[in-house]
mmCIF file of C-alpha atoms and ligand atoms in Angstrom:
data_model
loop_
_atom_site.group_PDB
_atom_site.id
_atom_site.type_symbol
_atom_site.label_atom_id
_atom_site.label_comp_id
_atom_site.label_asym_id
_atom_site.label_seq_id
_atom_site.Cartn_x
_atom_site.Cartn_y
_atom_site.Cartn_z
ATOM 1 C CA MET A 3 0.000 0.000 0.000
ATOM 2 C CA ASP A 4 1.152 3.601 -0.658
ATOM 3 C CA ALA A 5 2.239 5.714 2.306
ATOM 4 C CA LYS A 6 -0.846 6.344 4.435
ATOM 5 C CA PRO A 7 -1.855 10.020 4.512
ATOM 6 C CA ILE A 8 -2.384 11.600 7.913
ATOM 7 C CA LEU A 9 -3.324 15.179 8.742
ATOM 8 C CA ILE A 10 -1.975 16.563 12.031
ATOM 9 C CA THR A 11 -2.914 19.876 13.659
ATOM 10 C CA GLY A 12 -0.725 22.092 15.835
ATOM 11 C CA CYS A 13 2.697 21.041 14.510
ATOM 12 C CA SER A 14 4.595 24.252 15.280
ATOM 13 C CA SER A 15 5.928 22.779 18.527
ATOM 14 C CA GLY A 16 5.618 20.107 21.203
ATOM 15 C CA ILE A 17 3.639 16.951 20.644
ATOM 16 C CA GLY A 18 2.393 17.839 17.155
ATOM 17 C CA ARG A 19 5.883 18.504 15.873
ATOM 18 C CA CYS A 20 7.261 15.313 17.407
ATOM 19 C CA VAL A 21 4.418 13.152 16.083
ATOM 20 C CA ALA A 22 4.740 14.707 12.602
ATOM 21 C CA ARG A 23 8.455 13.923 12.491
ATOM 22 C CA GLY A 24 8.045 10.467 13.983
ATOM 23 C CA LEU A 25 5.265 9.380 11.634
ATOM 24 C CA ALA A 26 7.083 10.747 8.585
ATOM 25 C CA ALA A 27 10.140 8.705 9.615
ATOM 26 C CA ARG A 28 7.859 5.677 9.957
ATOM 27 C CA GLY A 29 6.695 6.037 6.365
ATOM 28 C CA TYR A 30 3.408 7.896 6.722
ATOM 29 C CA ARG A 31 2.546 10.668 4.312
ATOM 30 C CA VAL A 32 2.310 13.397 6.911
ATOM 31 C CA PHE A 33 0.509 16.699 6.380
ATOM 32 C CA ALA A 34 1.844 18.734 9.281
ATOM 33 C CA SER A 35 -0.347 21.785 9.747
ATOM 34 C CA ALA A 36 0.275 24.968 11.722
ATOM 35 C CA ARG A 37 -1.636 28.218 12.019
ATOM 36 C CA ARG A 38 1.237 30.584 11.224
ATOM 37 C CA GLN A 39 2.977 30.926 7.877
ATOM 38 C CA GLU A 40 6.478 31.048 9.433
ATOM 39 C CA ASP A 41 5.870 27.701 11.151
ATOM 40 C CA VAL A 42 4.607 26.179 7.894
ATOM 41 C CA GLU A 43 7.814 27.303 6.198
ATOM 42 C CA ASP A 44 9.896 25.972 9.061
ATOM 43 C CA LEU A 45 8.209 22.568 8.806
ATOM 44 C CA GLN A 46 8.687 22.563 5.048
ATOM 45 C CA ALA A 47 12.372 23.374 5.511
ATOM 46 C CA GLU A 48 12.570 20.163 7.561
ATOM 47 C CA GLY A 49 11.247 18.245 4.572
ATOM 48 C CA LEU A 50 7.692 17.811 5.849
ATOM 49 C CA SER A 51 4.584 18.591 3.796
ATOM 50 C CA SER A 52 3.060 21.467 5.666
ATOM 51 C CA LEU A 53 0.074 23.754 5.312
ATOM 52 C CA LEU A 54 -1.839 26.428 7.169
ATOM 53 C CA LEU A 55 -4.668 25.353 9.449
ATOM 54 C CA ASP A 56 -6.129 27.562 12.155
ATOM 55 C CA LEU A 57 -8.638 25.638 14.247
ATOM 56 C CA ALA A 58 -10.368 28.849 15.289
ATOM 57 C CA ASP A 59 -11.199 29.669 11.654
ATOM 58 C CA SER A 60 -13.741 27.679 9.627
ATOM 59 C CA ASP A 61 -12.438 28.910 6.260
ATOM 60 C CA SER A 62 -8.933 27.841 7.188
ATOM 61 C CA ILE A 63 -10.167 24.360 8.167
ATOM 62 C CA ALA A 64 -12.073 23.941 4.885
ATOM 63 C CA ALA A 65 -9.152 25.164 2.780
ATOM 64 C CA ALA A 66 -6.685 22.871 4.546
ATOM 65 C CA VAL A 67 -8.833 19.771 4.047
ATOM 66 C CA ASP A 68 -9.314 20.628 0.355
ATOM 67 C CA GLU A 69 -5.579 21.049 -0.085
ATOM 68 C CA VAL A 70 -4.713 17.744 1.587
ATOM 69 C CA LEU A 71 -7.298 15.861 -0.463
ATOM 70 C CA LYS A 72 -5.993 17.454 -3.666
ATOM 71 C CA HIS A 73 -2.593 15.942 -2.926
ATOM 72 C CA THR A 74 -3.892 12.506 -1.934
ATOM 73 C CA GLY A 75 -6.471 11.987 -4.680
ATOM 74 C CA GLY A 76 -9.288 12.304 -2.135
ATOM 75 C CA GLN A 77 -7.891 9.784 0.402
ATOM 76 C CA LEU A 78 -7.112 10.265 4.078
ATOM 77 C CA TYR A 79 -6.093 7.418 6.369
ATOM 78 C CA ALA A 80 -6.024 9.400 9.595
ATOM 79 C CA LEU A 81 -6.522 12.674 11.422
ATOM 80 C CA PHE A 82 -4.564 13.507 14.572
ATOM 81 C CA ASN A 83 -6.334 16.400 16.249
ATOM 82 C CA ASN A 84 -3.766 17.983 18.520
ATOM 83 C CA GLY A 85 -3.615 21.798 18.228
ATOM 84 C CA ALA A 86 -4.863 23.452 21.415
ATOM 85 C CA TYR A 87 -3.876 25.764 24.239
ATOM 86 C CA GLY A 88 -4.563 26.124 27.945
ATOM 87 C CA GLN A 89 -6.334 29.255 29.153
ATOM 88 C CA PRO A 90 -5.403 29.620 32.820
ATOM 89 C CA GLY A 91 -7.659 31.473 35.224
ATOM 90 C CA ALA A 92 -10.130 30.843 38.035
ATOM 91 C CA VAL A 93 -13.598 30.014 36.776
ATOM 92 C CA GLU A 94 -14.997 33.208 38.317
ATOM 93 C CA ASP A 95 -12.415 35.301 36.413
ATOM 94 C CA LEU A 96 -13.246 33.878 32.971
ATOM 95 C CA SER A 97 -15.416 36.045 30.764
ATOM 96 C CA ARG A 98 -17.885 34.420 28.416
ATOM 97 C CA GLU A 99 -15.732 35.536 25.481
ATOM 98 C CA VAL A 100 -12.531 34.032 26.902
ATOM 99 C CA LEU A 101 -14.276 30.711 27.552
ATOM 100 C CA ARG A 102 -15.750 30.840 24.071
ATOM 101 C CA GLN A 103 -12.302 31.351 22.527
ATOM 102 C CA GLN A 104 -10.974 28.348 24.448
ATOM 103 C CA PHE A 105 -13.765 26.205 23.063
ATOM 104 C CA GLU A 106 -13.410 27.636 19.534
ATOM 105 C CA THR A 107 -9.894 26.230 19.285
ATOM 106 C CA ASN A 108 -9.932 23.209 21.606
ATOM 107 C CA LEU A 109 -13.347 21.809 20.753
ATOM 108 C CA PHE A 110 -15.365 23.445 17.961
ATOM 109 C CA GLY A 111 -12.385 23.483 15.591
ATOM 110 C CA TRP A 112 -11.649 19.815 16.263
ATOM 111 C CA HIS A 113 -15.293 18.918 15.744
ATOM 112 C CA GLU A 114 -15.555 20.880 12.512
ATOM 113 C CA LEU A 115 -12.338 19.412 11.138
ATOM 114 C CA THR A 116 -13.458 15.905 12.078
ATOM 115 C CA ASN A 117 -16.781 16.448 10.337
ATOM 116 C CA ARG A 118 -14.922 17.563 7.202
ATOM 117 C CA VAL A 119 -12.889 14.368 6.998
ATOM 118 C CA LEU A 120 -15.570 11.883 8.034
ATOM 119 C CA PRO A 121 -17.319 11.791 4.623
ATOM 120 C CA VAL A 122 -13.946 10.915 3.051
ATOM 121 C CA MET A 123 -13.391 8.103 5.535
ATOM 122 C CA ARG A 124 -16.945 6.834 5.159
ATOM 123 C CA ARG A 125 -16.467 6.661 1.385
ATOM 124 C CA GLN A 126 -13.229 4.730 1.861
ATOM 125 C CA GLY A 127 -14.784 2.466 4.490
ATOM 126 C CA TYR A 128 -11.826 2.982 6.831
ATOM 127 C CA GLY A 129 -10.024 5.662 8.795
ATOM 128 C CA ARG A 130 -8.562 6.615 12.141
ATOM 129 C CA ILE A 131 -9.405 9.706 14.168
ATOM 130 C CA ILE A 132 -7.169 10.361 17.132
ATOM 131 C CA HIS A 133 -7.942 13.130 19.609
ATOM 132 C CA ASN A 134 -5.258 14.375 21.935
ATOM 133 C CA SER A 135 -7.132 14.881 25.205
ATOM 134 C CA SER A 136 -5.500 15.034 28.628
ATOM 135 C CA VAL A 137 -5.548 13.733 32.173
ATOM 136 C CA LEU A 138 -7.561 16.958 32.613
ATOM 137 C CA GLY A 139 -10.173 15.315 30.396
ATOM 138 C CA PHE A 140 -11.316 13.342 33.427
ATOM 139 C CA VAL A 141 -10.025 15.110 36.560
ATOM 140 C CA ALA A 142 -10.080 18.839 37.299
ATOM 141 C CA LEU A 143 -7.456 21.127 38.768
ATOM 142 C CA PRO A 144 -8.011 24.619 40.160
ATOM 143 C CA PHE A 145 -7.338 27.553 37.798
ATOM 144 C CA ARG A 146 -7.562 25.346 34.722
ATOM 145 C CA GLY A 147 -11.336 25.420 34.342
ATOM 146 C CA ALA A 148 -11.506 26.631 30.751
ATOM 147 C CA TYR A 149 -9.033 24.046 29.512
ATOM 148 C CA THR A 150 -10.464 21.255 31.663
ATOM 149 C CA ALA A 151 -13.987 22.029 30.454
ATOM 150 C CA SER A 152 -12.823 21.906 26.827
ATOM 151 C CA LYS A 153 -11.175 18.499 27.364
ATOM 152 C CA TYR A 154 -14.139 17.053 29.321
ATOM 153 C CA ALA A 155 -16.361 18.196 26.445
ATOM 154 C CA LEU A 156 -13.981 16.621 23.951
ATOM 155 C CA GLU A 157 -14.193 13.325 25.831
ATOM 156 C CA GLY A 158 -17.993 13.402 25.689
ATOM 157 C CA LEU A 159 -18.086 14.203 21.999
ATOM 158 C CA THR A 160 -15.477 11.564 21.204
ATOM 159 C CA ASP A 161 -17.174 8.822 23.231
ATOM 160 C CA THR A 162 -20.407 9.577 21.394
ATOM 161 C CA LEU A 163 -18.733 9.597 17.990
ATOM 162 C CA ARG A 164 -17.092 6.234 18.693
ATOM 163 C CA LEU A 165 -20.513 4.687 19.291
ATOM 164 C CA GLU A 166 -21.968 6.331 16.202
ATOM 165 C CA LEU A 167 -19.098 5.053 14.043
ATOM 166 C CA HIS A 168 -19.432 1.478 15.278
ATOM 167 C CA GLY A 169 -19.214 -0.895 12.326
ATOM 168 C CA SER A 170 -18.177 1.832 9.871
ATOM 169 C CA GLY A 171 -14.501 0.818 9.694
ATOM 170 C CA ILE A 172 -13.556 4.197 11.179
ATOM 171 C CA HIS A 173 -11.929 4.049 14.610
ATOM 172 C CA VAL A 174 -11.785 6.894 17.112
ATOM 173 C CA SER A 175 -9.245 7.012 19.935
ATOM 174 C CA LEU A 176 -8.405 9.430 22.714
ATOM 175 C CA ILE A 177 -4.835 9.963 23.856
ATOM 176 C CA GLU A 178 -4.628 11.095 27.466
ATOM 177 C CA PRO A 179 -1.244 12.563 28.319
ATOM 178 C CA GLY A 180 -0.186 13.829 31.697
ATOM 179 C CA PRO A 181 2.732 16.243 31.850
ATOM 180 C CA ILE A 182 4.704 16.330 28.578
ATOM 181 C CA GLU A 183 7.624 18.570 27.640
ATOM 182 C CA SER A 184 6.400 21.125 25.102
ATOM 183 C CA ARG A 185 5.619 24.829 24.714
ATOM 184 C CA PHE A 186 2.315 24.359 26.525
ATOM 185 C CA ARG A 187 3.284 26.422 29.591
ATOM 186 C CA PRO A 188 4.763 29.433 27.734
ATOM 187 C CA ASN A 189 1.672 29.435 25.506
ATOM 188 C CA ALA A 190 -0.598 29.202 28.558
ATOM 189 C CA TYR A 191 1.290 32.085 30.171
ATOM 190 C CA ALA A 192 0.663 34.227 27.081
ATOM 191 C CA ALA A 193 -3.072 33.399 27.242
ATOM 192 C CA TYR A 194 -3.094 34.250 30.953
ATOM 193 C CA LYS A 195 -1.429 37.615 30.316
ATOM 194 C CA ARG A 196 -3.893 38.375 27.513
ATOM 195 C CA HIS A 197 -7.065 37.635 29.409
ATOM 196 C CA ILE A 198 -6.666 37.595 33.199
ATOM 197 C CA ASP A 199 -6.100 40.592 35.433
ATOM 198 C CA PRO A 200 -4.819 39.274 38.771
ATOM 199 C CA GLN A 201 -5.103 42.718 40.393
ATOM 200 C CA THR A 202 -8.894 42.682 40.267
ATOM 201 C CA SER A 203 -9.256 39.051 41.390
ATOM 202 C CA VAL A 204 -9.887 37.570 44.826
ATOM 203 C CA HIS A 205 -7.318 34.964 43.762
ATOM 204 C CA ARG A 206 -4.518 37.481 43.345
ATOM 205 C CA GLU A 207 -2.073 35.658 45.650
ATOM 206 C CA ARG A 208 -2.685 32.312 43.971
ATOM 207 C CA TYR A 209 -2.087 33.875 40.558
ATOM 208 C CA LEU A 210 1.339 35.072 41.617
ATOM 209 C CA LYS A 211 2.278 31.501 42.525
ATOM 210 C CA MET A 212 0.802 30.244 39.267
ATOM 211 C CA GLU A 213 2.831 32.789 37.290
ATOM 212 C CA GLN A 214 6.025 31.398 38.791
ATOM 213 C CA ARG A 215 5.054 27.881 37.754
ATOM 214 C CA LEU A 216 4.129 28.957 34.234
ATOM 215 C CA LEU A 217 7.388 30.840 33.794
ATOM 216 C CA LYS A 218 9.615 28.069 35.092
ATOM 217 C CA GLU A 219 11.840 26.421 32.485
ATOM 218 C CA GLY A 220 11.857 22.628 32.328
ATOM 219 C CA PRO A 221 9.520 20.169 34.061
ATOM 220 C CA VAL A 222 7.556 21.511 37.040
ATOM 221 C CA VAL A 223 6.025 18.218 38.110
ATOM 222 C CA PRO A 224 7.497 14.746 38.547
ATOM 223 C CA PHE A 225 6.922 12.085 35.888
ATOM 224 C CA THR A 226 7.032 14.559 32.991
ATOM 225 C CA LEU A 227 7.832 12.725 29.755
ATOM 226 C CA PRO A 228 9.130 13.839 26.361
ATOM 227 C CA PRO A 229 6.591 14.024 23.501
ATOM 228 C CA GLU A 230 7.950 10.759 22.074
ATOM 229 C CA ALA A 231 5.868 9.033 24.763
ATOM 230 C CA VAL A 232 2.751 10.367 23.027
ATOM 231 C CA LEU A 233 4.082 9.360 19.606
ATOM 232 C CA LYS A 234 4.281 5.738 20.785
ATOM 233 C CA LYS A 235 0.602 5.698 21.686
ATOM 234 C CA VAL A 236 -0.411 7.481 18.475
ATOM 235 C CA VAL A 237 1.385 4.731 16.529
ATOM 236 C CA ARG A 238 -0.628 2.118 18.444
ATOM 237 C CA ALA A 239 -3.881 3.937 17.713
ATOM 238 C CA LEU A 240 -2.921 4.056 14.035
ATOM 239 C CA GLU A 241 -1.634 0.521 13.647
ATOM 240 C CA SER A 242 -3.602 -1.730 16.014
ATOM 241 C CA ARG A 243 -6.175 -3.829 14.242
ATOM 242 C CA ARG A 244 -8.625 -2.892 16.964
ATOM 243 C CA PRO A 245 -7.467 0.433 18.401
ATOM 244 C CA GLY A 246 -8.321 1.291 21.989
ATOM 245 C CA ALA A 247 -10.808 3.960 22.994
ATOM 246 C CA ARG A 248 -8.234 5.522 25.347
ATOM 247 C CA TYR A 249 -4.464 5.522 25.544
ATOM 248 C CA TYR A 250 -2.946 6.838 28.768
ATOM 249 C CA VAL A 251 0.464 8.508 28.717
ATOM 250 C CA THR A 252 2.513 9.208 31.888
ATOM 251 C CA PHE A 253 2.202 7.799 35.385
ATOM 252 C CA PRO A 254 -0.076 10.623 36.671
ATOM 253 C CA THR A 255 -2.712 9.714 34.072
ATOM 254 C CA TYR A 256 -2.741 6.049 35.125
ATOM 255 C CA LEU A 257 -2.726 7.076 38.778
ATOM 256 C CA PHE A 258 -5.605 9.556 38.584
ATOM 257 C CA SER A 259 -7.645 7.230 36.435
ATOM 258 C CA ALA A 260 -7.347 4.594 39.173
ATOM 259 C CA LEU A 261 -7.944 7.085 41.998
ATOM 260 C CA LYS A 262 -11.038 8.454 40.290
ATOM 261 C CA ARG A 263 -12.507 4.983 40.395
ATOM 262 C CA LEU A 264 -11.360 4.113 43.907
ATOM 263 C CA LEU A 265 -11.723 7.277 45.963
ATOM 264 C CA THR A 266 -14.767 9.193 47.055
ATOM 265 C CA GLN A 267 -15.094 12.606 45.406
ATOM 266 C CA ALA A 268 -14.219 14.294 48.719
ATOM 267 C CA ALA A 269 -10.996 12.292 49.052
ATOM 268 C CA LEU A 270 -10.069 12.918 45.413
ATOM 269 C CA ASP A 271 -10.705 16.665 45.869
ATOM 270 C CA ARG A 272 -8.395 16.771 48.891
ATOM 271 C CA LEU A 273 -5.666 15.224 46.750
ATOM 272 C CA LEU A 274 -6.274 17.484 43.741
ATOM 273 C CA LEU A 275 -6.086 20.560 45.961
ATOM 274 C CA ARG A 276 -2.512 19.576 46.817
ATOM 275 C CA VAL A 277 -1.280 19.060 43.227
HETATM 276 N N1 LIG B 18 2.096 19.284 27.339
HETATM 277 C C1 LIG B 18 1.287 18.641 28.166
HETATM 278 O O1 LIG B 18 1.628 18.457 29.338
HETATM 279 C C2 LIG B 18 -0.035 18.120 27.684
HETATM 280 C C3 LIG B 18 -0.744 17.267 28.557
HETATM 281 C C4 LIG B 18 -1.961 16.766 28.144
HETATM 282 C C5 LIG B 18 -2.474 17.095 26.903
HETATM 283 N N2 LIG B 18 -1.769 17.931 26.080
HETATM 284 C C6 LIG B 18 -2.359 18.235 24.772
HETATM 285 O O2 LIG B 18 -1.390 18.068 23.771
HETATM 286 C C7 LIG B 18 -1.739 18.869 22.636
HETATM 287 C C8 LIG B 18 -0.493 19.586 22.134
HETATM 288 O O3 LIG B 18 0.012 20.443 23.114
HETATM 289 P P1 LIG B 18 1.571 20.573 23.445
HETATM 290 O O4 LIG B 18 1.777 20.070 24.818
HETATM 291 O O5 LIG B 18 2.376 20.025 22.343
HETATM 292 O O6 LIG B 18 1.708 22.171 23.553
HETATM 293 P P2 LIG B 18 2.323 23.237 22.535
HETATM 294 O O7 LIG B 18 3.788 22.995 22.366
HETATM 295 O O8 LIG B 18 1.872 24.540 23.084
HETATM 296 O O9 LIG B 18 1.613 22.933 21.151
HETATM 297 C C9 LIG B 18 0.287 23.322 20.906
HETATM 298 C C10 LIG B 18 0.084 23.434 19.423
HETATM 299 O O10 LIG B 18 -1.278 23.807 19.190
HETATM 300 C C11 LIG B 18 -1.267 24.886 18.283
HETATM 301 N N3 LIG B 18 -2.453 25.715 18.311
HETATM 302 C C12 LIG B 18 -2.889 26.582 19.258
HETATM 303 N N4 LIG B 18 -3.972 27.232 18.821
HETATM 304 C C13 LIG B 18 -4.245 26.767 17.574
HETATM 305 C C14 LIG B 18 -5.219 27.064 16.588
HETATM 306 N N5 LIG B 18 -6.170 27.997 16.776
HETATM 307 N N6 LIG B 18 -5.183 26.393 15.407
HETATM 308 C C15 LIG B 18 -4.225 25.470 15.168
HETATM 309 N N7 LIG B 18 -3.264 25.168 16.046
HETATM 310 C C16 LIG B 18 -3.276 25.806 17.241
HETATM 311 C C17 LIG B 18 -0.012 25.677 18.655
HETATM 312 O O11 LIG B 18 0.308 26.580 17.617
HETATM 313 P P3 LIG B 18 0.964 28.048 17.902
HETATM 314 O O12 LIG B 18 2.445 27.788 18.058
HETATM 315 O O13 LIG B 18 0.633 28.817 16.669
HETATM 316 O O14 LIG B 18 0.339 28.584 19.145
HETATM 317 C C18 LIG B 18 0.959 24.512 18.792
HETATM 318 O O15 LIG B 18 1.391 24.086 17.539
HETATM 319 C C19 LIG B 18 -2.866 19.777 23.103
HETATM 320 O O16 LIG B 18 -4.094 19.286 22.631
HETATM 321 C C20 LIG B 18 -2.806 19.674 24.611
HETATM 322 O O17 LIG B 18 -4.053 19.902 25.179
HETATM 323 C C21 LIG B 18 -0.563 18.442 26.455
#
C-alpha cells in the first residue's frame, strides 16, 4: 500500500511537531499543519509537507482539508487532532468571550475538522481519528477550568462519535497525556497575560504563585515525559487492528484514572487541591 496520509494539527511545537516527524520517519505521508505561515515554512524546511490550518477559523479548516485531499487523490487514512492551548484562570475570572475562545480552538475546531474528513473516511470504508485529550479530560485542577472544560467536552463528543461510528470501519481514539515537555506552559502564560487581570481578582495571591510555575523552564512536576511518549501511543492507535478507545500517557494519568474509580469525590478533591 502507498504511504498512508495523515493530517496533524498544531505542529509548530511540542507533541504535534514530534508526532509529525516520527510518523514521517515511519513512512506515513504526513501533512503537518500549523496556524502561522512562518511555522509552515519551518516545517517545510525540515522536509515535511506542511500547510496552514487555524482551528479557530472555519475557512482555514475547509481550505486545509481541500488542499490535503488534492494531494492525496481524495484519500485520508487518519486525522490527529492535537492543536490546542490552555487558558489559565479561576472560573470566576473567565469572561464568556474568553471561555468561548478556548472552546473555539480546543473543541469546535476539532469537531468541525473531524466532520470535514468523516465523509472521506466513510467513502473509503476505513479511517482513524485520534484526539489528543489530557488527564484533565477526566479530573479537574483549580485555575484550569476553561481548559479542563474543553477536554471534558472533547471526551464526551469523542465517546459519542465512537458509538456512532461502530461498524463503519472508522476508529476513534483518545490519547490522554499527563505532563509532557512542550511549549504548553509558555503558551498558557501568554493566554493568561492576555485575558486575566490578577489585580482585580480575589485569587490574586494564587495567581502570583501560578505565574512562577508557568514561567519556570523545564519540568515543574514529577513524571514529565518527552513528547515521544505520546508518539508511541499514536502509533498504536494508528496501527492496532482494533485500536483502543483511550491511551494513557505518563504515570499521573494512570494514577488519577485509578484514583477516580477508587476514591470518594471528597478524598479525590483533597488530593487534587494539593497538586
Ligand atoms: N504538554 C502537556 O503536558 C499536555 C498534557 C496533556 C495534553 N496535552 C495536549 O497536547 C496537545 C499539544 O500540546 P503541546 O503540549 O504540544 O503544547 P504546545 O507545544 O503549546 O503545542 C500546541 C500546538 O497547538 C497549536 N495551536 C494553538 N492554537 C491553535 C489554533 N487555533 N489552530 C491550530 N493550532 C493551534 C499551537 O500553535 P501556535 O504555536 O501557533 O500557538 C501549537 O502548535 C494539546 O491538545 C494539549 O491539550 C498536552
